[in-house]
Short mmCIF file of C-alpha atoms in Angstrom, two decimals:
data_model
loop_
_atom_site.label_atom_id
_atom_site.label_comp_id
_atom_site.label_asym_id
_atom_site.label_seq_id
_atom_site.Cartn_x
_atom_site.Cartn_y
_atom_site.Cartn_z
CA MET A 1 0.00 0.00 0.00
CA LEU A 2 1.37 3.39 -0.96
CA PRO A 3 1.10 5.96 1.87
CA GLN A 4 0.91 9.68 1.14
CA SER A 5 4.65 10.28 1.60
CA ALA A 6 5.51 7.53 -0.89
CA ILE A 7 2.96 8.85 -3.41
CA VAL A 8 4.44 12.36 -3.14
CA LEU A 9 7.97 11.04 -3.67
CA THR A 10 6.95 8.82 -6.61
CA THR A 11 5.07 11.70 -8.26
CA GLY A 12 8.11 13.96 -7.90
CA LEU A 13 10.41 11.28 -9.33
CA ILE A 14 8.16 10.80 -12.36
CA PHE A 15 8.21 14.52 -13.15
CA LEU A 16 11.96 14.65 -12.52
CA PHE A 17 12.83 11.89 -14.94
CA PHE A 18 10.60 13.18 -17.72
CA TRP A 19 12.68 16.36 -17.65
CA THR A 20 15.10 16.68 -20.58
CA PRO A 21 18.06 19.10 -20.65
CA ASN A 22 17.66 21.94 -23.15
CA PRO A 23 19.87 25.05 -22.86
CA LEU A 24 17.40 27.02 -24.99
CA ASN A 25 14.79 26.79 -22.22
CA ILE A 26 16.96 28.46 -19.58
CA HIS A 27 15.03 31.48 -18.22
CA ILE A 28 17.38 32.58 -15.41
CA THR A 29 21.16 32.72 -15.69
CA GLN A 30 22.27 34.63 -12.56
CA ILE A 31 23.25 32.05 -9.96
CA HIS A 32 22.15 34.14 -6.95
CA TYR A 33 18.65 34.51 -8.42
CA ILE A 34 18.51 30.76 -9.00
CA VAL A 35 19.49 30.05 -5.37
CA LEU A 36 16.98 32.56 -3.97
CA LEU A 37 14.16 31.29 -6.18
CA THR A 38 14.94 27.69 -5.28
CA LEU A 39 14.84 28.50 -1.57
CA PHE A 40 11.61 30.47 -2.00
CA LEU A 41 9.86 27.62 -3.85
CA THR A 42 11.09 25.09 -1.29
CA ILE A 43 9.73 27.07 1.67
CA LEU A 44 6.55 28.45 0.06
CA PRO A 45 4.34 25.32 0.56
CA ALA A 46 5.12 25.27 4.29
CA VAL A 47 4.35 29.00 4.61
CA ILE A 48 0.97 28.58 2.89
CA THR A 49 0.22 25.52 5.04
CA LEU A 50 1.04 27.56 8.16
CA ILE A 51 -1.30 30.37 7.09
CA ILE A 52 -4.14 27.89 6.48
CA SER A 53 -3.41 26.13 9.81
CA ARG A 54 -3.62 29.40 11.77
CA PHE A 55 -6.87 30.27 10.01
CA LEU A 56 -8.34 26.86 10.95
CA LEU A 57 -7.24 27.25 14.57
CA ARG A 58 -9.07 30.58 14.77
CA ARG A 59 -12.06 29.18 12.89
CA TYR A 60 -12.43 26.13 15.20
CA LYS A 61 -11.21 27.84 18.36
CA TYR A 62 -14.12 26.66 20.48
CA SER A 63 -14.89 23.35 18.75
CA SER A 64 -13.04 20.18 17.81
CA ILE A 65 -11.54 19.91 14.33
CA ASN A 66 -12.83 17.10 12.14
CA PRO A 67 -10.03 14.58 11.33
CA TYR A 68 -10.92 14.92 7.63
CA VAL A 69 -9.98 18.61 7.84
CA THR A 70 -6.50 17.64 9.03
CA ALA A 71 -6.24 15.01 6.27
CA PHE A 72 -7.32 17.55 3.65
CA LEU A 73 -4.74 20.03 4.94
CA GLY A 74 -2.09 17.33 4.51
CA PHE A 75 -3.28 16.72 0.95
CA ILE A 76 -3.13 20.44 0.10
CA SER A 77 0.38 20.78 1.52
CA SER A 78 1.56 17.77 -0.51
CA LEU A 79 -0.01 19.21 -3.65
CA LEU A 80 1.76 22.53 -3.05
CA SER A 81 5.11 20.79 -2.50
CA VAL A 82 4.80 18.84 -5.77
CA GLY A 83 3.63 21.96 -7.66
CA CYS A 84 6.60 24.04 -6.50
CA PHE A 85 8.94 21.16 -7.28
CA ILE A 86 7.62 21.02 -10.86
CA ILE A 87 8.38 24.75 -11.23
CA GLN A 88 11.90 24.15 -9.90
CA ILE A 89 12.47 21.43 -12.50
CA TYR A 90 10.79 22.79 -15.63
CA TRP A 91 11.06 26.56 -15.23
CA VAL A 92 14.08 27.18 -12.98
CA GLN A 93 15.76 24.14 -14.61
CA ILE A 94 17.56 23.06 -11.41
CA PRO A 95 18.64 19.67 -12.88
CA PHE A 96 20.45 21.48 -15.72
CA TYR A 97 22.68 23.35 -13.27
CA LEU A 98 23.29 20.26 -11.14
CA LEU A 99 24.57 18.38 -14.20
CA GLN A 100 27.28 21.01 -14.66
CA PHE A 101 28.95 19.97 -11.42
CA LEU A 102 30.14 16.87 -9.58
CA PHE A 103 30.80 13.68 -11.52
CA PRO A 104 31.18 13.88 -15.31
CA LYS A 105 29.48 10.48 -15.68
CA PHE A 106 26.34 9.02 -14.07
CA VAL A 107 24.14 11.83 -15.38
CA ASN A 108 20.84 10.12 -14.52
CA THR A 109 21.93 9.28 -10.98
CA LYS A 110 23.01 12.89 -10.39
CA THR A 111 19.58 14.06 -11.53
CA PHE A 112 18.03 11.80 -8.88
CA PHE A 113 19.42 13.96 -6.08
CA VAL A 114 17.28 16.92 -7.17
CA ILE A 115 14.47 15.06 -5.37
CA ILE A 116 16.04 16.27 -2.11
CA LEU A 117 14.33 19.64 -2.74
CA LEU A 118 10.93 17.94 -2.72
CA VAL A 119 11.79 15.94 0.40
CA ILE A 120 12.82 19.13 2.24
CA SER A 121 9.67 20.94 1.13
CA PHE A 122 7.48 17.98 2.13
CA PHE A 123 9.01 17.75 5.62
CA LEU A 124 8.76 21.51 6.18
CA CYS A 125 5.02 21.13 5.54
CA ARG A 126 5.01 18.11 7.84
CA LEU A 127 6.62 20.28 10.52
CA VAL A 128 3.66 22.67 10.29
CA LEU A 129 1.20 19.76 10.36
CA PHE A 130 3.01 18.33 13.39
CA TRP A 131 2.50 21.63 15.22
CA PHE A 132 -1.16 21.73 14.05
CA LYS A 133 -1.86 18.18 15.26
CA ARG A 134 -0.31 18.89 18.64
CA GLN A 135 -2.55 21.92 18.96
CA THR A 136 -5.76 20.12 17.93
CA ILE A 137 -5.65 16.33 18.18
CA ASP A 138 -2.70 14.85 20.07
CA PRO A 139 -0.76 17.13 22.47
CA ALA A 140 1.49 14.19 23.45
CA LEU A 141 2.66 13.57 19.87
CA THR A 142 6.47 13.57 19.59
CA ALA A 143 8.57 14.64 16.60
CA LYS A 144 10.29 11.25 16.39
CA HIS A 145 7.03 9.34 16.23
CA TYR A 146 5.55 11.74 13.68
CA PHE A 147 8.44 12.21 11.24
CA LEU A 148 10.30 8.89 11.35
CA PRO A 149 7.56 6.75 9.68
CA ASP A 150 7.31 9.18 6.73
CA LEU A 151 11.07 9.22 6.33
CA LYS A 152 11.23 5.42 6.29
CA LEU A 153 8.25 5.08 3.94
CA MET A 154 9.88 7.51 1.49
CA PHE A 155 12.99 5.34 1.43
CA ILE A 156 11.14 2.29 0.03
CA PRO A 157 9.90 3.70 -3.34
CA SER A 158 13.17 5.54 -3.94
CA LEU A 159 15.14 2.28 -4.17
CA PRO A 160 13.67 1.00 -7.49
CA PHE A 161 14.22 4.43 -9.10
CA LEU A 162 17.81 4.56 -7.86
CA PHE A 163 18.59 1.02 -9.05
CA ASN A 164 17.04 1.86 -12.42
CA LEU A 165 19.24 4.93 -12.83
CA LEU A 166 22.41 3.23 -11.65
CA ILE A 167 21.88 0.44 -14.19
CA SER A 168 21.15 2.97 -16.95
CA ASP A 169 24.26 5.02 -16.10
CA THR A 170 26.40 1.89 -15.86
CA ILE A 171 25.31 0.87 -19.36
CA ASP A 172 26.12 4.39 -20.61
CA ILE A 173 29.77 4.08 -19.55
CA MET A 174 30.21 0.60 -20.99
CA PRO A 175 32.11 0.02 -24.28
CA LEU A 176 30.25 0.89 -27.49
CA PRO A 177 29.32 -2.72 -28.45
CA VAL A 178 27.67 -3.23 -25.05
CA ARG A 179 25.66 0.01 -25.36
CA ILE A 180 24.49 -0.90 -28.85
CA PHE A 181 23.57 -4.41 -27.65
CA PHE A 182 21.26 -2.94 -24.98
CA ILE A 183 19.74 -0.53 -27.52
CA THR A 184 19.00 -3.24 -30.07
CA ASN A 185 17.79 -5.62 -27.32
CA HIS A 186 16.19 -3.04 -25.06
CA TYR A 187 13.79 -5.59 -23.55
CA ILE A 188 16.79 -7.07 -21.70
CA TYR A 189 17.13 -3.83 -19.75
CA TRP A 190 13.50 -4.13 -18.65
CA LEU A 191 13.98 -7.79 -17.74
CA ILE A 192 16.83 -6.72 -15.45
CA ILE A 193 14.64 -4.05 -13.84
CA ILE A 194 11.75 -6.50 -13.42
CA GLY A 195 14.14 -9.08 -11.96
CA ILE A 196 15.34 -6.56 -9.36
CA ALA A 197 11.73 -5.65 -8.54
CA ILE A 198 10.80 -9.33 -8.07
CA PHE A 199 13.84 -9.79 -5.83
CA MET A 200 12.67 -6.83 -3.72
CA PHE A 201 9.19 -8.32 -3.45
CA ILE A 202 10.71 -11.61 -2.28
CA LYS A 203 13.08 -9.94 0.19
CA SER A 204 10.61 -7.27 1.35
CA PRO A 205 10.30 -8.82 4.85
CA TYR A 206 14.06 -8.43 5.26
CA PHE A 207 13.92 -4.72 4.34
CA ILE A 208 10.83 -4.07 6.48
CA ARG A 209 12.32 -5.93 9.43
CA HIS A 210 15.42 -3.72 9.43
CA ILE A 211 13.62 -0.47 8.61
CA TRP A 212 11.16 -0.94 11.48
CA SER A 213 13.53 -2.78 13.87
CA ALA A 214 11.22 -5.80 14.15
CA GLN A 215 12.22 -8.79 16.30
CA PRO A 216 10.98 -12.42 16.29
CA LEU A 217 8.02 -13.14 18.56
CA GLU A 218 9.16 -14.99 21.67
CA LYS A 219 7.96 -18.50 22.42
CA GLY A 220 4.73 -18.64 24.36
CA GLU A 221 1.00 -19.16 24.10
CA ILE A 222 0.49 -16.43 21.47
CA ARG A 223 3.11 -17.90 19.17
CA ASP A 224 1.82 -21.43 19.73
CA ARG A 225 -1.71 -20.39 18.80
CA ILE A 226 -0.54 -18.69 15.61
CA ILE A 227 1.61 -21.69 14.59
CA SER A 228 -1.26 -24.07 15.34
CA LEU A 229 -3.71 -22.03 13.27
CA ALA A 230 -1.26 -21.84 10.37
CA SER A 231 -0.62 -25.59 10.52
CA ARG A 232 -4.34 -26.34 10.54
CA GLU A 233 -4.93 -24.14 7.48
CA ASN A 234 -1.73 -25.26 5.69
CA ILE A 235 -0.35 -21.71 5.63
CA ARG A 236 3.42 -21.41 5.34
CA PHE A 237 5.57 -18.47 6.38
CA GLY A 238 9.08 -17.81 7.65
CA ASP A 239 8.61 -16.00 10.97
CA ILE A 240 6.38 -13.88 13.19
CA LEU A 241 7.98 -10.49 13.86
CA VAL A 242 7.08 -7.87 16.46
CA TRP A 243 7.07 -4.18 15.54
CA ASN A 244 8.43 -2.12 18.40
CA MET A 245 6.32 1.06 18.42
CA GLY A 246 8.57 2.82 20.94
CA GLY A 247 5.77 3.30 23.45
CA ARG A 248 3.22 4.54 20.91
CA SER A 249 -0.33 3.20 21.04
CA ILE A 250 -0.60 1.65 17.58
CA ALA A 251 -2.49 -1.59 17.07
CA ASN A 252 -1.79 -3.18 13.70
CA ALA A 253 -0.65 -6.31 11.91
CA GLY A 254 0.49 -7.13 8.41
CA MET A 255 2.32 -9.61 6.24
CA ALA A 256 4.95 -9.35 3.52
CA GLY A 257 6.86 -11.67 1.23
CA LEU A 258 6.18 -13.43 -2.04
CA LEU A 259 7.63 -16.86 -1.22
CA PRO A 260 6.65 -18.98 1.81
CA LYS A 261 10.17 -19.25 3.28
CA SER A 262 10.83 -15.52 3.12
CA ARG A 263 7.30 -14.47 4.09
CA ALA A 264 6.79 -12.86 7.50
CA ILE A 265 3.85 -11.90 9.71
CA PHE A 266 4.24 -8.53 11.46
CA VAL A 267 2.35 -7.47 14.57
CA THR A 268 2.83 -4.41 16.80
CA ASP A 269 3.94 -4.77 20.40
CA PHE A 270 0.97 -2.68 21.58
CA LEU A 271 -1.51 -5.11 20.02
CA LEU A 272 0.22 -8.09 21.63
CA SER A 273 0.24 -6.41 25.05
CA ASN A 274 -3.31 -5.00 25.12
CA TYR A 275 -5.52 -7.45 23.23
CA THR A 276 -6.89 -10.79 24.36
CA LEU A 277 -5.53 -14.02 22.93
CA ASP A 278 -8.71 -14.57 20.93
CA GLU A 279 -8.55 -11.04 19.49
CA ILE A 280 -4.89 -11.48 18.52
CA GLU A 281 -5.69 -14.84 16.91
CA THR A 282 -8.46 -13.34 14.76
CA VAL A 283 -6.28 -10.41 13.68
CA ILE A 284 -3.53 -12.84 12.59
CA ALA A 285 -6.18 -15.02 10.92
CA HIS A 286 -7.07 -11.97 8.82
CA GLU A 287 -3.44 -11.80 7.63
CA PHE A 288 -3.55 -15.53 6.88
CA GLY A 289 -6.54 -14.78 4.67
CA HIS A 290 -4.36 -12.59 2.47
CA ILE A 291 -1.95 -15.53 2.06
CA LYS A 292 -4.56 -18.25 1.56
CA LEU A 293 -6.61 -16.27 -0.98
CA GLY A 294 -3.65 -15.35 -3.18
CA HIS A 295 -3.61 -11.62 -2.51
CA ILE A 296 0.17 -11.24 -2.53
CA PRO A 297 0.73 -12.66 -6.06
CA ALA A 298 -2.29 -10.64 -7.15
CA TYR A 299 -0.62 -7.45 -5.91
CA VAL A 300 2.63 -8.41 -7.66
CA ILE A 301 0.87 -9.11 -10.96
CA PHE A 302 -1.17 -5.94 -10.67
CA SER A 303 2.00 -3.91 -10.09
CA PHE A 304 3.92 -5.44 -13.01
CA SER A 305 0.92 -5.10 -15.32
CA TYR A 306 1.28 -1.36 -14.86
CA LEU A 307 4.49 -1.49 -16.90
CA SER A 308 2.71 -2.98 -19.91
CA ILE A 309 -0.41 -0.85 -19.59
CA SER A 310 1.47 2.42 -19.06
CA GLY A 311 3.87 1.57 -21.91
CA VAL A 312 1.02 0.98 -24.36
CA LEU A 313 -0.97 4.05 -23.31
CA TYR A 314 2.06 6.33 -23.32
CA GLY A 315 3.05 5.01 -26.75
CA LEU A 316 -0.43 5.91 -28.01
CA PHE A 317 -0.32 9.32 -26.31
CA LEU A 318 3.18 10.27 -27.49
CA PRO A 319 2.17 11.31 -31.05
CA VAL A 320 -0.51 13.54 -29.52
CA LEU A 321 2.14 15.16 -27.29
CA ASN A 322 4.38 15.83 -30.26
CA ARG A 323 1.50 17.47 -32.14
CA ILE A 324 0.59 19.64 -29.16
CA SER A 325 4.06 21.12 -28.75
CA SER A 326 7.52 20.95 -30.27
CA ASN A 327 9.09 22.45 -27.13
CA ASP A 328 11.04 19.65 -25.43
CA THR A 329 10.44 21.01 -21.93
CA PHE A 330 6.68 21.44 -22.39
CA THR A 331 6.37 18.03 -24.07
CA ALA A 332 8.27 16.45 -21.16
CA LEU A 333 5.97 18.23 -18.67
CA LEU A 334 2.87 16.94 -20.48
CA GLY A 335 4.38 13.45 -20.52
CA GLY A 336 4.99 13.69 -16.78
CA ILE A 337 1.42 14.87 -16.14
CA PHE A 338 0.00 12.03 -18.26
CA THR A 339 2.13 9.43 -16.45
CA VAL A 340 1.32 10.79 -12.98
CA VAL A 341 -2.43 10.87 -13.72
CA LEU A 342 -2.23 7.29 -15.00
CA PHE A 343 -0.19 6.26 -11.94
CA LEU A 344 -2.70 7.83 -9.53
CA ILE A 345 -5.72 6.30 -11.30
CA TYR A 346 -4.04 2.90 -11.36
CA PHE A 347 -2.56 2.76 -7.86
CA VAL A 348 -4.83 5.10 -5.88
CA ILE A 349 -8.26 4.47 -7.43
CA ILE A 350 -8.18 1.00 -9.01
CA PHE A 351 -5.60 -0.58 -6.72
CA ARG A 352 -7.39 0.61 -3.60
CA PHE A 353 -10.73 -0.63 -4.91
CA ILE A 354 -9.17 -4.09 -5.27
CA SER A 355 -7.52 -3.71 -1.87
CA ARG A 356 -10.88 -3.03 -0.19
CA ARG A 357 -12.29 -6.21 -1.71
CA PHE A 358 -9.29 -8.18 -0.51
CA GLU A 359 -9.77 -6.81 3.01
CA ARG A 360 -13.41 -7.96 3.02
CA GLN A 361 -12.29 -11.41 1.88
CA ALA A 362 -9.65 -11.59 4.61
CA ASP A 363 -12.20 -10.48 7.25
CA ILE A 364 -14.64 -13.24 6.31
CA TYR A 365 -11.83 -15.78 6.15
CA ALA A 366 -10.64 -14.75 9.66
CA VAL A 367 -14.08 -15.28 11.14
CA LYS A 368 -14.53 -18.57 9.31
CA ILE A 369 -11.26 -20.27 10.35
CA SER A 370 -11.16 -18.88 13.90
CA GLY A 371 -14.86 -19.37 14.63
CA LYS A 372 -14.71 -16.28 16.85
CA PRO A 373 -16.74 -13.48 15.23
CA ASP A 374 -17.28 -11.64 18.52
CA ALA A 375 -13.54 -11.53 19.23
CA PHE A 376 -12.85 -10.19 15.72
CA ARG A 377 -15.57 -7.52 16.06
CA ASN A 378 -14.05 -6.43 19.37
CA ALA A 379 -10.58 -6.36 17.82
CA LEU A 380 -11.75 -4.14 14.95
CA MET A 381 -13.48 -1.70 17.32
CA LYS A 382 -10.41 -1.51 19.56
CA ILE A 383 -8.15 -0.95 16.53
CA ALA A 384 -10.43 1.90 15.45
CA TYR A 385 -10.31 3.48 18.91
CA VAL A 386 -6.56 3.09 19.46
CA ASN A 387 -5.57 4.22 15.95
CA GLN A 388 -8.14 7.04 15.94
CA ILE A 389 -9.96 5.64 12.90
CA THR A 390 -13.49 6.91 12.22
CA ILE A 391 -16.12 4.18 12.30
CA LYS A 392 -18.00 5.34 9.21
CA ASN A 393 -16.47 7.21 6.26
CA PRO A 394 -18.11 9.55 3.76
CA ARG A 395 -18.37 8.05 0.27
CA ILE A 396 -15.64 10.27 -1.19
CA ILE A 397 -13.19 9.18 1.56
CA SER A 398 -14.02 5.51 1.01
CA ILE A 399 -13.02 5.74 -2.67
CA PHE A 400 -9.46 6.65 -1.69
CA SER A 401 -9.15 4.23 1.25
CA THR A 402 -7.21 0.96 1.21
CA HIS A 403 -9.60 -0.57 3.76
CA PRO A 404 -13.39 -0.45 4.05
CA SER A 405 -14.64 1.56 7.00
CA ILE A 406 -15.02 -0.27 10.31
CA HIS A 407 -18.80 0.03 9.89
CA GLU A 408 -18.65 -1.69 6.48
CA ARG A 409 -16.35 -4.41 7.77
CA LEU A 410 -18.61 -5.22 10.71
CA GLU A 411 -21.64 -5.19 8.42
CA ILE A 412 -20.12 -7.63 5.89
CA ILE A 413 -19.01 -9.96 8.71
CA ASP A 414 -22.59 -10.07 10.07
CA LYS A 415 -23.99 -10.74 6.59
CA ALA A 416 -21.44 -13.48 5.89
CA ILE A 417 -22.29 -15.23 9.16
CA THR A 418 -26.00 -15.28 8.41
CA ASP A 419 -25.85 -15.75 4.63
CA GLU A 420 -23.51 -18.47 3.31
CA ARG A 421 -23.86 -17.17 -0.26
CA ILE A 422 -22.10 -13.93 0.70
CA ALA A 423 -19.34 -15.88 2.42
CA ASN A 424 -18.86 -18.07 -0.67
CA ARG A 425 -18.85 -15.02 -2.96
CA TYR A 426 -15.84 -13.62 -1.08
CA ASN A 427 -14.14 -16.98 -0.51
CA LYS A 428 -12.49 -17.34 -3.93
CA THR A 429 -8.74 -17.51 -4.47
CA ILE A 430 -7.66 -14.71 -6.77
CA PHE A 431 -4.45 -16.25 -8.10
CA SER A 432 -2.86 -19.64 -7.56
CA ALA A 433 0.92 -20.00 -7.72
CA ARG A 434 0.69 -21.60 -11.17
CA GLY A 435 -1.79 -19.01 -12.41
CA SER A 436 0.40 -16.19 -11.12
CA PHE A 437 3.48 -17.58 -12.87
CA LEU A 438 1.64 -18.07 -16.18
CA PHE A 439 0.09 -14.61 -16.06
CA LEU A 440 3.44 -13.00 -15.24
CA LEU A 441 5.12 -14.96 -18.06
CA PHE A 442 2.40 -13.81 -20.45
CA ALA A 443 2.86 -10.18 -19.36
CA LEU A 444 6.64 -10.38 -19.88
CA VAL A 445 6.26 -11.93 -23.35
CA ALA A 446 3.65 -9.29 -24.26
CA LEU A 447 5.98 -6.55 -23.01
CA TRP A 448 8.83 -7.98 -25.12
CA LEU A 449 6.71 -8.29 -28.28
CA MET A 450 5.23 -4.85 -27.76
CA GLY A 451 8.59 -3.30 -26.96
CA LYS A 452 10.26 -4.53 -30.15
CA ASP A 453 8.63 -1.92 -32.35
CA PHE A 454 6.08 -0.14 -30.19
CA ILE A 455 8.07 1.30 -27.29
CA LEU A 456 11.19 1.85 -29.43
CA PRO A 457 10.20 2.04 -33.13
CA PRO A 458 12.86 1.14 -35.76
CA SER A 459 13.49 4.81 -36.58
CA GLU A 460 14.17 5.56 -32.89
CA LEU A 461 16.39 2.49 -32.70
CA HIS A 462 18.63 3.80 -35.50
CA TYR A 463 18.57 7.28 -33.96
CA GLU A 464 19.83 5.97 -30.59
CA ILE A 465 22.56 3.89 -32.26
CA GLY A 466 23.56 6.99 -34.25
CA ARG A 467 23.88 8.95 -31.01
CA GLN A 468 26.26 6.34 -29.60
CA TYR A 469 28.45 6.46 -32.72
CA ALA A 470 28.47 10.27 -32.55
CA ILE A 471 29.56 10.18 -28.90
CA GLU A 472 32.51 7.97 -29.91
CA GLY A 473 33.44 10.33 -32.76
CA MET A 474 32.53 7.77 -35.43
CA ILE A 475 30.96 10.41 -37.67
CA ASP A 476 30.41 8.37 -40.83
CA ASP A 477 28.76 5.50 -38.93
CA ALA A 478 26.58 8.00 -37.06
CA ILE A 479 25.51 9.68 -40.33
CA SER A 480 24.60 6.28 -41.75
CA GLU A 481 22.39 5.46 -38.74
CA PHE A 482 20.70 8.89 -38.74
CA ASN A 483 19.99 8.50 -42.47
CA ASN A 484 18.38 5.12 -41.71
CA ALA A 485 16.26 6.82 -39.05
CA VAL A 486 15.15 9.53 -41.53
CA ASN A 487 14.35 6.94 -44.22
CA LEU A 488 12.10 5.09 -41.77
CA ASN A 489 10.55 8.29 -40.37
CA PRO A 490 10.97 11.31 -42.68
CA LYS A 491 9.25 13.52 -40.07
CA SER A 492 11.93 12.97 -37.44
CA ASP A 493 13.35 16.49 -37.10
CA ASP A 494 15.68 15.26 -34.34
CA ALA A 495 17.42 12.86 -36.72
CA VAL A 496 17.58 15.48 -39.49
CA TYR A 497 18.96 18.06 -37.06
CA ALA A 498 21.58 15.53 -35.89
CA LEU A 499 22.64 15.05 -39.52
CA GLY A 500 23.06 18.81 -39.82
CA LEU A 501 25.36 18.90 -36.77
CA LEU A 502 27.48 16.03 -38.06
CA TYR A 503 27.88 17.64 -41.49
CA ILE A 504 29.06 20.82 -39.74
CA GLU A 505 31.63 18.74 -37.87
CA LYS A 506 32.80 17.25 -41.17
CA GLY A 507 33.01 20.71 -42.73
CA ALA A 508 30.25 19.97 -45.28
CA ILE A 509 28.49 23.29 -44.65
CA ASP A 510 26.14 23.16 -47.65
CA LYS A 511 24.88 19.71 -46.67
CA ALA A 512 24.53 20.91 -43.09
CA LYS A 513 22.44 23.93 -44.15
CA LYS A 514 20.19 21.70 -46.24
CA GLN A 515 19.55 19.31 -43.32
CA LEU A 516 18.90 22.17 -40.89
CA GLN A 517 16.42 23.74 -43.33
CA ILE A 518 14.63 20.40 -43.69
CA ALA A 519 14.47 20.12 -39.88
CA LEU A 520 12.82 23.56 -39.76
CA GLU A 521 10.37 22.59 -42.50
CA ILE A 522 9.38 19.53 -40.49
CA ASN A 523 9.20 21.49 -37.24
CA PRO A 524 9.22 25.30 -37.60
CA LYS A 525 9.52 25.57 -33.78
CA ASN A 526 12.85 23.74 -33.65
CA LYS A 527 14.85 26.53 -31.99
CA MET A 528 18.13 24.61 -32.00
CA ALA A 529 18.00 24.10 -35.77
CA LEU A 530 17.08 27.77 -36.29
CA ASN A 531 19.91 28.99 -34.03
CA ARG A 532 22.48 26.75 -35.71
CA LEU A 533 21.36 27.85 -39.18
CA THR A 534 21.58 31.50 -38.11
CA GLN A 535 25.12 30.93 -36.79
CA LEU A 536 26.18 29.39 -40.09
CA GLN A 537 24.75 32.34 -42.01
CA GLU A 538 26.49 34.87 -39.70
CA THR A 539 29.80 33.02 -40.11
CA LYS A 540 29.37 33.09 -43.88
CA ASP A 541 28.60 36.83 -43.85
CA LYS A 542 31.70 37.56 -41.74
CA ASN A 543 33.93 35.65 -44.15
CA LYS A 544 32.76 37.63 -47.20
#
């Protein structure tokens, strides 16, 4: 499940890596103005959040503040942080200046560190929200307990991005034959990325255990009950781990891990210390439901399917982007907006709809295998009270929730107990191990077949190979590849412009002018071609 901090970070990373360097789009050149503007945009969201918070405190001075108001304030602050970050990337062009310094190689990895600006802005807003919550909801709230979870949850989604960039940068510094191999067989790159992602799914309990300092549950009656229940239901897992909440009153449980041996059940120390044995058993039985009903492979398949779906949709949308604008920066911004909207629809709307259904299934399964509906009802009500969860949510809140409201969960449990048809409707395994493997294999094959010509068309393939030859100074080979790209796609002004540059380097000025003029005919808004053509004409006039 993606919490708000992880969604903010992922959104920022998507916008960051759609950015493309273009010196012609630099609006500010004085370094002191750039620094001041960057600081202003980093602090601005927190200042606005503070102003709104003070207004709300005056507005609700003599009455309690609805928790949804606090949640909405958090949403607004996150939106402001992302908005200011987009301005820093696409208007101030912060990544462009960062690339001028530090390491000459690993360009993509250097760009990654621009995300620090978003992280700072996000936590400045969180500082205001921390103050607001202490004033209105929880005076005993400590900074460590408020900030540390967000910091840890931001770390998790950043890892796949960082691995992706490190692999990409490593390929970029490899010898020419290796780079061309990965261009002509670009699906291999994605197989490597997918392999790393699968490894992280498998090893997720290891990461979670160390991020949250979880320890194995000691031997005793609680552990014996859990082991006995698992044995009876033929549920396999590696270990039961206890989250140490550092004295905080948080009652929760969860499970992670794709394979049985690496899978782990997590439960908070507060829940173990303050709930009855029957209540603990039913809460763990709920987690067993996620295992037994195939929810984990379903989540994995759903996540990987996003790669294929987003690739197809973006490939269809790309020609529309190119028709809308020829400005690289604006096209990149539109591409980022499209991808973020698709990401939010997929993982916030659709994914959470599926998640709510899975939670209902796990609830019914817990009651069925434990035979203790009253204990499970009590556990849910106590979890709601301890974690300050509202019993009944408005419809609009429910749409964006990963779990049904406590009211809905209690209602479906009562219906399932009295009506076997409802229980049977929710008691269906989503994906078996074999079905998951076959579906994943099908998705990978589809991604490979689609990627051959769809994600990287033949003209783009020749263009990328031409770029690699040009980097190595192999001008004639580069010209040959760019010509192949133009023959396959005569409307590729990038390839035609590249030919113009290479002819300039060879000293064939007339050929260069011709190619630059063709690039302008294809795309009259190609500023780089226009500037280069103007420079050639000025040089010619000076030599007369």
